[in-house]
PDB file of C-alpha atoms in Angstrom:
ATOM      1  CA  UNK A   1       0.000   0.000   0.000  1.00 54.00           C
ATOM      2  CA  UNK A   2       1.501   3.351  -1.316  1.00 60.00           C
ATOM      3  CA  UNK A   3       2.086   6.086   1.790  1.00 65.00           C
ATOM      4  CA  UNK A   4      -0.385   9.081   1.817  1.00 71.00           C
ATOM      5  CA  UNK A   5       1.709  12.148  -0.206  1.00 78.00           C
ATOM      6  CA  UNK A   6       1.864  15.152   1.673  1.00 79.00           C
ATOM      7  CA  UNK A   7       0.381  17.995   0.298  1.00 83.00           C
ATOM      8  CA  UNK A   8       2.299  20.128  -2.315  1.00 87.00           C
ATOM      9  CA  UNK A   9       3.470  23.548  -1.407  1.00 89.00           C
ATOM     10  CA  UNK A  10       3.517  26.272  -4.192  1.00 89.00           C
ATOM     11  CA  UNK A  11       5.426  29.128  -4.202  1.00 91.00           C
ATOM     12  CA  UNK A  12       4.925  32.680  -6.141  1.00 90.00           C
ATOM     13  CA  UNK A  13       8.180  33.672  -7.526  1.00 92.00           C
ATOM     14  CA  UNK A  14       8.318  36.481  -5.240  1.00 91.00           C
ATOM     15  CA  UNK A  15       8.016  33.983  -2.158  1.00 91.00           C
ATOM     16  CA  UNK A  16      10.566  31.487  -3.763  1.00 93.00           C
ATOM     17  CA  UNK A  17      13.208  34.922  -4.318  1.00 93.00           C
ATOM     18  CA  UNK A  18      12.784  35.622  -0.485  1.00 93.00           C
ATOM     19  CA  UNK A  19      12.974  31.969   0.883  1.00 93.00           C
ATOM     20  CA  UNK A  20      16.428  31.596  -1.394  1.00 95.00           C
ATOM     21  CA  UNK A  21      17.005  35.452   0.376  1.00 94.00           C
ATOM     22  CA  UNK A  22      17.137  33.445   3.638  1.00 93.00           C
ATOM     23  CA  UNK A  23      19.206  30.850   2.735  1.00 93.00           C
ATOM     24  CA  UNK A  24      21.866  32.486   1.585  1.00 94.00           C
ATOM     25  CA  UNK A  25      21.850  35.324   3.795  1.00 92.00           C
ATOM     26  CA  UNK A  26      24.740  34.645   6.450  1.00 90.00           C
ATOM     27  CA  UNK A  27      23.073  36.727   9.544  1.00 91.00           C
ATOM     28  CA  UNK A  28      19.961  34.679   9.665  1.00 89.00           C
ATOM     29  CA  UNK A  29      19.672  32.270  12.533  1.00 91.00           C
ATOM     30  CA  UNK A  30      20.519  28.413  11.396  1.00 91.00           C
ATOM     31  CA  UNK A  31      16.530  27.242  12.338  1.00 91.00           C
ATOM     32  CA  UNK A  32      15.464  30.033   9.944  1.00 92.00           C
ATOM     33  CA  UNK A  33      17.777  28.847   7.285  1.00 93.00           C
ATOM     34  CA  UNK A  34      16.790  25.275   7.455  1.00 93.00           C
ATOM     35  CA  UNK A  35      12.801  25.789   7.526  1.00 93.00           C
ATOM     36  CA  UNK A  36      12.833  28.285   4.668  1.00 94.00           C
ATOM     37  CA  UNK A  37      15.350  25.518   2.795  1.00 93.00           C
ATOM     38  CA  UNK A  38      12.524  22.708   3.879  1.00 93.00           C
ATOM     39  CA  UNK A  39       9.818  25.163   2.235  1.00 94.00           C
ATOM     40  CA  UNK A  40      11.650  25.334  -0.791  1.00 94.00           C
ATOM     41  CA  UNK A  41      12.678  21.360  -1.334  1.00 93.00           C
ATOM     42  CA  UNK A  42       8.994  20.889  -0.367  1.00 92.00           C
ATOM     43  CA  UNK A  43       7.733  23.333  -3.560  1.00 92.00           C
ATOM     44  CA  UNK A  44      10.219  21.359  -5.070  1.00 92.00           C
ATOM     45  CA  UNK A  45       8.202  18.010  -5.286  1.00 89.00           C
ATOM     46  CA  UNK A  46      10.592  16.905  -2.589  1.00 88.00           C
ATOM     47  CA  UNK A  47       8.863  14.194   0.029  1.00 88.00           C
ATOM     48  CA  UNK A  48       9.366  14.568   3.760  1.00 88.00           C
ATOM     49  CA  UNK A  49      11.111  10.852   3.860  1.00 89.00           C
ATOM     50  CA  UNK A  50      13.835  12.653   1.829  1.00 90.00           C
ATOM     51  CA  UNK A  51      13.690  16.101   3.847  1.00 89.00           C
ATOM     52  CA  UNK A  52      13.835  14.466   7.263  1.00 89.00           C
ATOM     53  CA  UNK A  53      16.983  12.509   5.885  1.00 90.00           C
ATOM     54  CA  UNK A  54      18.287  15.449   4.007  1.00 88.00           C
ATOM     55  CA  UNK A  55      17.740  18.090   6.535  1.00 87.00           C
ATOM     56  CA  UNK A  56      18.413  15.797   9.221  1.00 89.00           C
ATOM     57  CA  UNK A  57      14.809  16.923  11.080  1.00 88.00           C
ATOM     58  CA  UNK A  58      12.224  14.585  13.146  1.00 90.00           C
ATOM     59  CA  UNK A  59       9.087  13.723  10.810  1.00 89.00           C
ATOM     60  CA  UNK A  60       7.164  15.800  13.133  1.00 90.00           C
ATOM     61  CA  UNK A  61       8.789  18.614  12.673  1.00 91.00           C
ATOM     62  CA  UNK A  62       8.738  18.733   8.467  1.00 90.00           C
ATOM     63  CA  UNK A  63       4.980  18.188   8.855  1.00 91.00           C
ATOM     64  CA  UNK A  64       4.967  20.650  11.560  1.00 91.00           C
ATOM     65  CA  UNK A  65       6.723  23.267   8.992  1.00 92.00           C
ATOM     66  CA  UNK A  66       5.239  22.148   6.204  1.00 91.00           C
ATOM     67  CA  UNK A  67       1.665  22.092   7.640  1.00 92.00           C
ATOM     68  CA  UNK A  68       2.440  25.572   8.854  1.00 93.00           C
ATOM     69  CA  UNK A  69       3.288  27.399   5.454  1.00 92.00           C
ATOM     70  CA  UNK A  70       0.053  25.657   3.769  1.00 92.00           C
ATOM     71  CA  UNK A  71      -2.083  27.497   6.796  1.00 93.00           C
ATOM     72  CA  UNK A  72      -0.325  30.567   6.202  1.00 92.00           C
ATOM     73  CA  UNK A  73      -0.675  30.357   2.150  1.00 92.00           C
ATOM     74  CA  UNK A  74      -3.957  32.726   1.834  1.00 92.00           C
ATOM     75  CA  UNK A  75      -2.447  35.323   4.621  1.00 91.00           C
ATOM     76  CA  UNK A  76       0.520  35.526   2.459  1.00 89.00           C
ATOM     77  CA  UNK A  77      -1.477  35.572  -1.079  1.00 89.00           C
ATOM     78  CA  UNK A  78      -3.153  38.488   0.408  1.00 90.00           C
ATOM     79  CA  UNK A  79      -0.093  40.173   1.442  1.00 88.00           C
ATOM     80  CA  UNK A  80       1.446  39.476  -2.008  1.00 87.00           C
ATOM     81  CA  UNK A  81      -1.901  40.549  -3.913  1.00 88.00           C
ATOM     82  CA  UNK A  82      -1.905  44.198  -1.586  1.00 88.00           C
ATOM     83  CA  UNK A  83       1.954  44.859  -3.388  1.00 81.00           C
ATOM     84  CA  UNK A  84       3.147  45.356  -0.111  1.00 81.00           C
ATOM     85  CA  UNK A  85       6.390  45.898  -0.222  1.00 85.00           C
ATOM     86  CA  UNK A  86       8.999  42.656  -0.416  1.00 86.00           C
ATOM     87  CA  UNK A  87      10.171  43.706   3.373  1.00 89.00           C
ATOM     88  CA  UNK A  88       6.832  43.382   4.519  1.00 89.00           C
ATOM     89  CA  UNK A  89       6.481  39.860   2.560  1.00 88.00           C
ATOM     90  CA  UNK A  90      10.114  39.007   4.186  1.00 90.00           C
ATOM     91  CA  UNK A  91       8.622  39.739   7.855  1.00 90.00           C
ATOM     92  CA  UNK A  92       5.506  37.895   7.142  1.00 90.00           C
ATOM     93  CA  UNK A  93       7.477  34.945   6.222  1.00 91.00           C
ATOM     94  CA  UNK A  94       9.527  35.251   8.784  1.00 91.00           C
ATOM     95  CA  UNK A  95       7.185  35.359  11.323  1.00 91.00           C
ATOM     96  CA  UNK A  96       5.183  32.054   9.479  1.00 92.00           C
ATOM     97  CA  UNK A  97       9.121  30.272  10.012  1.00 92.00           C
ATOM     98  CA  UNK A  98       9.901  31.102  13.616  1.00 90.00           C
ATOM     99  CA  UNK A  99       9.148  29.826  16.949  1.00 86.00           C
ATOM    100  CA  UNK A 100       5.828  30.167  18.451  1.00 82.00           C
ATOM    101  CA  UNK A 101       5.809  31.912  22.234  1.00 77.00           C
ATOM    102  CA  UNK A 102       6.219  29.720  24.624  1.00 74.00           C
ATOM    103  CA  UNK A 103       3.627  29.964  27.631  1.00 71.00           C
ATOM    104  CA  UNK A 104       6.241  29.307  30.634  1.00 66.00           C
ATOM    105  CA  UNK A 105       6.381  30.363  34.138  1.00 63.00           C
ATOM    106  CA  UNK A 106       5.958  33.918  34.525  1.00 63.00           C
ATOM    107  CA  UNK A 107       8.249  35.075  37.534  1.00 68.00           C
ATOM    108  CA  UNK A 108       6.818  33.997  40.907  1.00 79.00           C
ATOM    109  CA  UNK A 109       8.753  36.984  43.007  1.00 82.00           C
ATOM    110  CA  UNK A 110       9.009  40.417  42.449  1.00 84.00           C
ATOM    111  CA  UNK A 111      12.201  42.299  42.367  1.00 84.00           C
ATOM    112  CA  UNK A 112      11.057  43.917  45.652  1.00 88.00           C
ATOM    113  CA  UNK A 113      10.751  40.784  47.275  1.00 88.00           C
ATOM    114  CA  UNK A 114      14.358  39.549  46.265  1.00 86.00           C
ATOM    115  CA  UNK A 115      15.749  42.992  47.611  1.00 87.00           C
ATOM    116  CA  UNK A 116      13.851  42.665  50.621  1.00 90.00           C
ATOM    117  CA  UNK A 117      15.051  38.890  51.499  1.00 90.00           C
ATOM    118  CA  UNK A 118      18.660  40.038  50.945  1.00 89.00           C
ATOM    119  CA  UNK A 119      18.032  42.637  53.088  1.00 90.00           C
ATOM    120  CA  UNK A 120      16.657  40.502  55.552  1.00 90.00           C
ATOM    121  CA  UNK A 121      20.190  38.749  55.196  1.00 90.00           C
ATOM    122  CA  UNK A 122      22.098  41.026  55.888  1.00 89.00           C
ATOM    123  CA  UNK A 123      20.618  41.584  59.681  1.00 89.00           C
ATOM    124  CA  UNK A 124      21.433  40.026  62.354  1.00 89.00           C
ATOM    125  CA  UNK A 125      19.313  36.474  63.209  1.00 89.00           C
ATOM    126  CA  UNK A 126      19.197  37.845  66.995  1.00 88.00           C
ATOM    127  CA  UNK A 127      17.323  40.251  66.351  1.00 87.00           C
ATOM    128  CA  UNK A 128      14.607  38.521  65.047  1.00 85.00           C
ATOM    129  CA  UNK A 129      14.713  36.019  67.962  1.00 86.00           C
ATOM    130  CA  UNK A 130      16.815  32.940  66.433  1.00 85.00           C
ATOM    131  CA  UNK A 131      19.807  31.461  68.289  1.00 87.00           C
ATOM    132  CA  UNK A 132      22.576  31.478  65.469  1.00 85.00           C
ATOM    133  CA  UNK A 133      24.804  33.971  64.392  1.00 87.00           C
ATOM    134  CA  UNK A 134      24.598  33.419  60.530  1.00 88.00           C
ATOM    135  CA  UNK A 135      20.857  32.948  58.849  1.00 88.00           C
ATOM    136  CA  UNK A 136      20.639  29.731  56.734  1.00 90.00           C
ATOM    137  CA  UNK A 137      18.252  29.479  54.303  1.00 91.00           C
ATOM    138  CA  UNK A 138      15.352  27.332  56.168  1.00 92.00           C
ATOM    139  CA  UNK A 139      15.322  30.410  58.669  1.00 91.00           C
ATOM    140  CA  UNK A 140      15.117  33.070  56.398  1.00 92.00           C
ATOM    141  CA  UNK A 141      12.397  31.609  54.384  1.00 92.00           C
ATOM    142  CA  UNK A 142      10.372  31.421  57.661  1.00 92.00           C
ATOM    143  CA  UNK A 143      10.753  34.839  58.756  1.00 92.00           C
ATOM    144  CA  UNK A 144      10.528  36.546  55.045  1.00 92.00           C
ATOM    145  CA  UNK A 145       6.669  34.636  55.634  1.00 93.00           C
ATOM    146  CA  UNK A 146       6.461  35.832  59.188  1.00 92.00           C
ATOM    147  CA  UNK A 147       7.300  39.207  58.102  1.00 91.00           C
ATOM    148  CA  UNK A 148       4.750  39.119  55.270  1.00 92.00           C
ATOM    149  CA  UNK A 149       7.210  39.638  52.165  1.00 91.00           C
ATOM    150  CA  UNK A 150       6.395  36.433  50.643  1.00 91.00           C
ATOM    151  CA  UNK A 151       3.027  34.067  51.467  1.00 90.00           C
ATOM    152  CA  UNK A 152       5.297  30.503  50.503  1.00 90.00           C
ATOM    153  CA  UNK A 153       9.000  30.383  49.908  1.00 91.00           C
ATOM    154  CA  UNK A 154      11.114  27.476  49.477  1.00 91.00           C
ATOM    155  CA  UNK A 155      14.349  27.795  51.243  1.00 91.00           C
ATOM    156  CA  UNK A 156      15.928  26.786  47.607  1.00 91.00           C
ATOM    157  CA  UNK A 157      14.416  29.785  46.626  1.00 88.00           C
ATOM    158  CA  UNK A 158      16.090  31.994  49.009  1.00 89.00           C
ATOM    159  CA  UNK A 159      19.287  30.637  48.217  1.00 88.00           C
ATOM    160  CA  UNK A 160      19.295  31.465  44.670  1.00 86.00           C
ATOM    161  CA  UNK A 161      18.517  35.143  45.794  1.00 83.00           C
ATOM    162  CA  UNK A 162      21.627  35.234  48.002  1.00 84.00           C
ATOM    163  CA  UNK A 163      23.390  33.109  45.233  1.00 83.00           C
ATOM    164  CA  UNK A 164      22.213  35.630  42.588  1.00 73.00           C
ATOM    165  CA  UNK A 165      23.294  38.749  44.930  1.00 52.00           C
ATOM    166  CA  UNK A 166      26.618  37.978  45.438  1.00 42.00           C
ATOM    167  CA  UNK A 167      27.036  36.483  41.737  1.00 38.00           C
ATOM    168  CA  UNK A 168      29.873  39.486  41.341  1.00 39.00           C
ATOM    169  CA  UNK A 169      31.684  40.073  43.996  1.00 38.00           C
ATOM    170  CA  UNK A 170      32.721  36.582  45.106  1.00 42.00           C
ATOM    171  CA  UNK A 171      33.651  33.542  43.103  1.00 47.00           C
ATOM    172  CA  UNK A 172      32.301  31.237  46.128  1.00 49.00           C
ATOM    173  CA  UNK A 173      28.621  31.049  47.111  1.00 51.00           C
ATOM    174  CA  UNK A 174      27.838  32.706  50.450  1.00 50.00           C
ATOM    175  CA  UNK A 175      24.622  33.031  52.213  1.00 53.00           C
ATOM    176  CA  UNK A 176      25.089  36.947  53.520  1.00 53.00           C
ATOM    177  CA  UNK A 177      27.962  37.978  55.128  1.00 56.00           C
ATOM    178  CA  UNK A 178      26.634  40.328  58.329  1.00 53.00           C
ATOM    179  CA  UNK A 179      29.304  43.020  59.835  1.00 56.00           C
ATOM    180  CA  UNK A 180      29.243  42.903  63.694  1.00 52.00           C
TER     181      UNK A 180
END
């Protein structure tokens, strides 16, 4: 049984110009390169058994590519019908041949809060009613809550602020170094 064919990509001559533009060009990033080189073996008649071997990409990803320029055909037909300028065809392409955004984490603690649990560091653990004379990182998770700068903390947390905040002017990790 013969596999499915994926479907053909065709290219306007303008489109083909730019995607050879991006290829050649030296400055652009090597993913950019090899998608817009995938676009054009795949207008080529080329299947994506031979680009994945050629190209040296997962299956997933030159259906993934490929599957993305076909969606994006009619947005850039427009474009090119509109004689937009070829920069403004170049971004568009671009854009359809780049990472999407990536949700992520967004960042849990403010830059306040760092400051303030460095500052909290830097005092003295007596004063806030603990019997040591250097703050480890259990303890000043528990009183950055108690204080109310954070609601949760990890002490791991707390030691990549300290970590972070010393990052320059020593070459071995310290906690906080308090002057007596």
């Amino acid at each position: 049984m013969p596999s499915p064919q994926a479907e053909k990509i065709i290219l306007s001559d303008r489109q083909q110009a730019l995607l050879q533009q991006i290829v050649r060009r030296t400055t652009n990033s090597y993913r950019l390169v090899r998608r817009a080189q995938l676009i054009l073996w795949a207008a080529a008649g080329v299947s994506n058994s031979q680009l994945t071997t050629e190209l040296k990409l997962d299956r997933g990803q030159v259906r993934l590519w490929r599957e993305r320029w076909l969606a994006a055909t009619p947005q850039l037909a427009t474009v090119e019908s509109q004689n937009n300028s070829d920069q403004e065809l170049m971004a568009l392409i671009s854009n359809v041949l780049s990472d999407r955004a990536r949700l992520g984490t967004s960042k849990y603690f403010s830059t306040e809060q760092a400051v303030q649990i460095v500052a909290l560091a830097c005092e003295s653990p007596q004063a806030s009613g603990y019997p040591v004379s250097h703050w480890t990182p259990t303890e000043l998770a528990a009183e950055a809550i108690k204080r109310g700068i954070v609601e949760t903390i990890s002490p791991r947390s707390v030691g990549r602020f300290l970590k972070g905040s010393y990052s320059t002017t020593s070459s071995s990790p310290l906690l906080a170094q308090c002057q007596s």
